[in-house]
PDB file of C-alpha atoms in Angstrom:
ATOM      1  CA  UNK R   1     -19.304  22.591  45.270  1.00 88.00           C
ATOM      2  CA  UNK R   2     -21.244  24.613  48.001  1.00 94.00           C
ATOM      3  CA  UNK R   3     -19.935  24.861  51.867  1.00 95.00           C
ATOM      4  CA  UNK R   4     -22.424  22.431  52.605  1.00 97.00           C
ATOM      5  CA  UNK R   5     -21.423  19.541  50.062  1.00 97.00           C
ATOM      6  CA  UNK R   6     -18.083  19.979  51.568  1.00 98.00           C
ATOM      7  CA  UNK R   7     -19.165  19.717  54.911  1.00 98.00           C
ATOM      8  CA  UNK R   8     -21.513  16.700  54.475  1.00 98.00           C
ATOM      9  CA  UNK R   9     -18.262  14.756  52.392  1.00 98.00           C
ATOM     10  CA  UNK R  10     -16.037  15.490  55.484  1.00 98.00           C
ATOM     11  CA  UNK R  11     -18.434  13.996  57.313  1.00 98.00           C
ATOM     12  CA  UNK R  12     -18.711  11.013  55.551  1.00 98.00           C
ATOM     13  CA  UNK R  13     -14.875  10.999  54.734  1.00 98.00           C
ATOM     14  CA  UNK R  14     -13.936  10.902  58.679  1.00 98.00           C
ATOM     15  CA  UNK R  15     -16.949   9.160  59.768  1.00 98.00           C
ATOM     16  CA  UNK R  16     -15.199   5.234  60.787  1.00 97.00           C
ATOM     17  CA  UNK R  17     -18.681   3.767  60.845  1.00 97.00           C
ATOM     18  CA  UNK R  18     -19.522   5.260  57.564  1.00 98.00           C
ATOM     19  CA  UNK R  19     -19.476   2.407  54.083  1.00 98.00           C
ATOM     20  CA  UNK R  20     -16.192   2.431  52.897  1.00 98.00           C
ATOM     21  CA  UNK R  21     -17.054   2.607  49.554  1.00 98.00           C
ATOM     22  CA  UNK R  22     -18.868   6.194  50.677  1.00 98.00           C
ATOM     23  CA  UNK R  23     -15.462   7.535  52.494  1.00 98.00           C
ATOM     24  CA  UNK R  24     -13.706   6.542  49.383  1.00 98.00           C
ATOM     25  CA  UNK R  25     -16.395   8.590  47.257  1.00 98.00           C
ATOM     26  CA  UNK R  26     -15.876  11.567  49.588  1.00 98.00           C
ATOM     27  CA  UNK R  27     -12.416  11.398  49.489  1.00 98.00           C
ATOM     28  CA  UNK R  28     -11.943  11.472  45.832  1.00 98.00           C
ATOM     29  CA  UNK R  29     -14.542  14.114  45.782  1.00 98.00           C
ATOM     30  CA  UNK R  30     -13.303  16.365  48.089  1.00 98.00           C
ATOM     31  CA  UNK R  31     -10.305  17.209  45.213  1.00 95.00           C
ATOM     32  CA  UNK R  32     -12.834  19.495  43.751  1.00 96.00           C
ATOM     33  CA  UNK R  33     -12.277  21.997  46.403  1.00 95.00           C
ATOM     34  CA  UNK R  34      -9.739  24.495  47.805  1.00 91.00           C
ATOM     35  CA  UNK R  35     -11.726  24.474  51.069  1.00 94.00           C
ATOM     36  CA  UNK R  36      -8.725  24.219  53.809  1.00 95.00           C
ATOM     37  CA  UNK R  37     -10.953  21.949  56.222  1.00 97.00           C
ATOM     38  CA  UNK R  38     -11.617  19.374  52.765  1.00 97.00           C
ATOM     39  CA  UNK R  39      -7.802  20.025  52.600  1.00 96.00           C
ATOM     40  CA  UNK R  40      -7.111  19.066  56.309  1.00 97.00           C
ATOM     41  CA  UNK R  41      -9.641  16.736  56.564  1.00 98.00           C
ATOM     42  CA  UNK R  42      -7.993  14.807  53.295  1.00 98.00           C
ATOM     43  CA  UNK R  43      -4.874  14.854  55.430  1.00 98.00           C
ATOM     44  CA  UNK R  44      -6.025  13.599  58.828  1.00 98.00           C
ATOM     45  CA  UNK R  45      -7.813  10.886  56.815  1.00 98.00           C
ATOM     46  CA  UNK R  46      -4.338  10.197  54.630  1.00 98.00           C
ATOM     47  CA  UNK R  47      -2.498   9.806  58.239  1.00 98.00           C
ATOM     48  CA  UNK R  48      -4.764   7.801  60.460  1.00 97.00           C
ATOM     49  CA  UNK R  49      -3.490   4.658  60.256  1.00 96.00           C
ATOM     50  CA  UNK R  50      -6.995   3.350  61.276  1.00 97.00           C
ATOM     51  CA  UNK R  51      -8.156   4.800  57.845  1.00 98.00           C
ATOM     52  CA  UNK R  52      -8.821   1.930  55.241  1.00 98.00           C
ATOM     53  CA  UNK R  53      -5.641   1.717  52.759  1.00 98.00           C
ATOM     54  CA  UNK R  54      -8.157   2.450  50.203  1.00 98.00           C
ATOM     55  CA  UNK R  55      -9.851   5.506  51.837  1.00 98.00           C
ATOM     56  CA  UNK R  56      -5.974   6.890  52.871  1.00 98.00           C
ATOM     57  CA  UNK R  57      -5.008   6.287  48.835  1.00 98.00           C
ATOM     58  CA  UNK R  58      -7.755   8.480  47.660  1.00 98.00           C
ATOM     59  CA  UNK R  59      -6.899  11.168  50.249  1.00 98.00           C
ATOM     60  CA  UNK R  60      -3.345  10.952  48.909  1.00 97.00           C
ATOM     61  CA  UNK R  61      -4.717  11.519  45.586  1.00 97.00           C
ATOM     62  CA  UNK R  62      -6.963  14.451  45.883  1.00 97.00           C
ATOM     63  CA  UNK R  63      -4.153  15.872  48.258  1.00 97.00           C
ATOM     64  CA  UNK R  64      -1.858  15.850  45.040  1.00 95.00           C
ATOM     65  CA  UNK R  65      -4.810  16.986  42.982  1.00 95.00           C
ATOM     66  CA  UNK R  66      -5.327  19.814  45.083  1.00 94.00           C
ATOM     67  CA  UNK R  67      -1.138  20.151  44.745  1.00 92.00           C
ATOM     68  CA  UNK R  68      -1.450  20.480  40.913  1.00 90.00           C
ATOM     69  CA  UNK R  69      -4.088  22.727  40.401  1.00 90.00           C
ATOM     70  CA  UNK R  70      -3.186  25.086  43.731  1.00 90.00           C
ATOM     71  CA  UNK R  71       0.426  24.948  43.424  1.00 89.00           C
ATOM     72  CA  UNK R  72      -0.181  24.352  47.290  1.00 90.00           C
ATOM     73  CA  UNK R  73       1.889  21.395  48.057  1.00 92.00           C
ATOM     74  CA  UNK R  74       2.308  19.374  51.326  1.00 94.00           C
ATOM     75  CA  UNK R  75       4.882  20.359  53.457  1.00 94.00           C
ATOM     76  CA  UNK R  76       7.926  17.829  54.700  1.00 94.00           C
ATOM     77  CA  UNK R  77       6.430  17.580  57.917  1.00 95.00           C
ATOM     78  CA  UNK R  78       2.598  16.879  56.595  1.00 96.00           C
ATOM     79  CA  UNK R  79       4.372  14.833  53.118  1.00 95.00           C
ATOM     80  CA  UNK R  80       6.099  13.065  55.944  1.00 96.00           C
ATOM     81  CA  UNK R  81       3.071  11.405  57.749  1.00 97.00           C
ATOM     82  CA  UNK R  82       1.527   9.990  55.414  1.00 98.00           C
ATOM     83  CA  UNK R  83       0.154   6.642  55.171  1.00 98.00           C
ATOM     84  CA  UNK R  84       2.310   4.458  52.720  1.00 97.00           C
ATOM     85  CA  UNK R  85      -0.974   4.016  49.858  1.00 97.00           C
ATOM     86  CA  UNK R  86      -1.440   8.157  50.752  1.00 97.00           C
ATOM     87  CA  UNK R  87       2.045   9.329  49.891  1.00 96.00           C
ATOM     88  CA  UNK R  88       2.006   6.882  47.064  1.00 95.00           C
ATOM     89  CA  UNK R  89      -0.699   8.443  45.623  1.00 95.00           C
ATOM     90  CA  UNK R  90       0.402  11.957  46.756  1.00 96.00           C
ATOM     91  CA  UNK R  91       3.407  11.621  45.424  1.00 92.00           C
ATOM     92  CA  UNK R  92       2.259  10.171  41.661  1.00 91.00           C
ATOM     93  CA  UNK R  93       0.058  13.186  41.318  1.00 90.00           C
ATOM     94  CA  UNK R  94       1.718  15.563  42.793  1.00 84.00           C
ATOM     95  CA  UNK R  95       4.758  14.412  40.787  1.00 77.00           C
ATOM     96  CA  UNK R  96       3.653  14.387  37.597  1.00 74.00           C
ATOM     97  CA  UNK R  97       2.694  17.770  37.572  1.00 57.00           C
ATOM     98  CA  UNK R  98       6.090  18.881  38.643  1.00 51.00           C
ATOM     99  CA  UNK R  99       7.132  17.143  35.549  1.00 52.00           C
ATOM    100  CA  UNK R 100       4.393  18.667  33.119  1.00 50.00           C
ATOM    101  CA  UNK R 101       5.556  22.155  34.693  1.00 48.00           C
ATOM    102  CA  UNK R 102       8.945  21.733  34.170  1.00 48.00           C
ATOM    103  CA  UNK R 103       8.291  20.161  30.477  1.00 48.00           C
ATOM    104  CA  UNK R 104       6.651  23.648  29.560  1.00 44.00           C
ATOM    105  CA  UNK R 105       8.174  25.641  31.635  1.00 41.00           C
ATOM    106  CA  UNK R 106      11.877  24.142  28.932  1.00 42.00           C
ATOM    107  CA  UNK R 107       9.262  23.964  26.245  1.00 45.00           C
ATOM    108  CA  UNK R 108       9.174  27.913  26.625  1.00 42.00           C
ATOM    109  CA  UNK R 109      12.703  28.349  27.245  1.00 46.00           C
ATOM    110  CA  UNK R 110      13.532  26.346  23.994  1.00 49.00           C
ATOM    111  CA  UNK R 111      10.919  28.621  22.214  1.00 50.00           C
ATOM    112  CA  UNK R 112       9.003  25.458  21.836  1.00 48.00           C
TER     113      UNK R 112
END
């Protein structure tokens, strides 16, 4: 995804006049990046408790998705202000890769 792909689905994403459906597309979208304003941008969205549940769930979910593949997880403070649906989502994702890491990281350990 190019700078301006990013730029234009940040747009979109914090855009309250924008389609709903569209912020939700951006906001799953904007996973796909390590970009730290897609990354911010994800959060503001996830926090803003004028954000559409929806829209704040997706954020949550590319914010763990980021999590996973970065190893860049949400501080307490940041974890902390999250929308209920957001740190739901965050925290399924984010979560479950803890657990896949740990699961290899004993798989190794047993020799497994």
């Amino acid at each position: 995804m190019d700078a301006q792909q990013v730029e234009t689905l940040i747009t979109v994403l914090l855009d309250p006049g924008a389609d709903i459906g569209a912020r939700d597309d951006a906001a799953m979208d904007l996973y796909a990046t390590d970009d730290e304003q897609a990354r911010q941008a994800l959060l503001a969205a996830a926090i803003d408790s004028e954000t559409p549940e929806i829209v704040q769930a997706s954020a949550g979910e590319s914010l763990g998705q980021i999590a996973a593949r970065t190893g860049r997880v949400l501080l307490d403070e940041e974890r902390t202000r999250l929308a209920p649906a957001a740190g739901r989502e965050y925290e399924v994702v984010s979560l479950g890769w803890v657990e896949r890491a740990s699961t290899s990281t004993a798989d190794i350990n047993d020799g497994g």
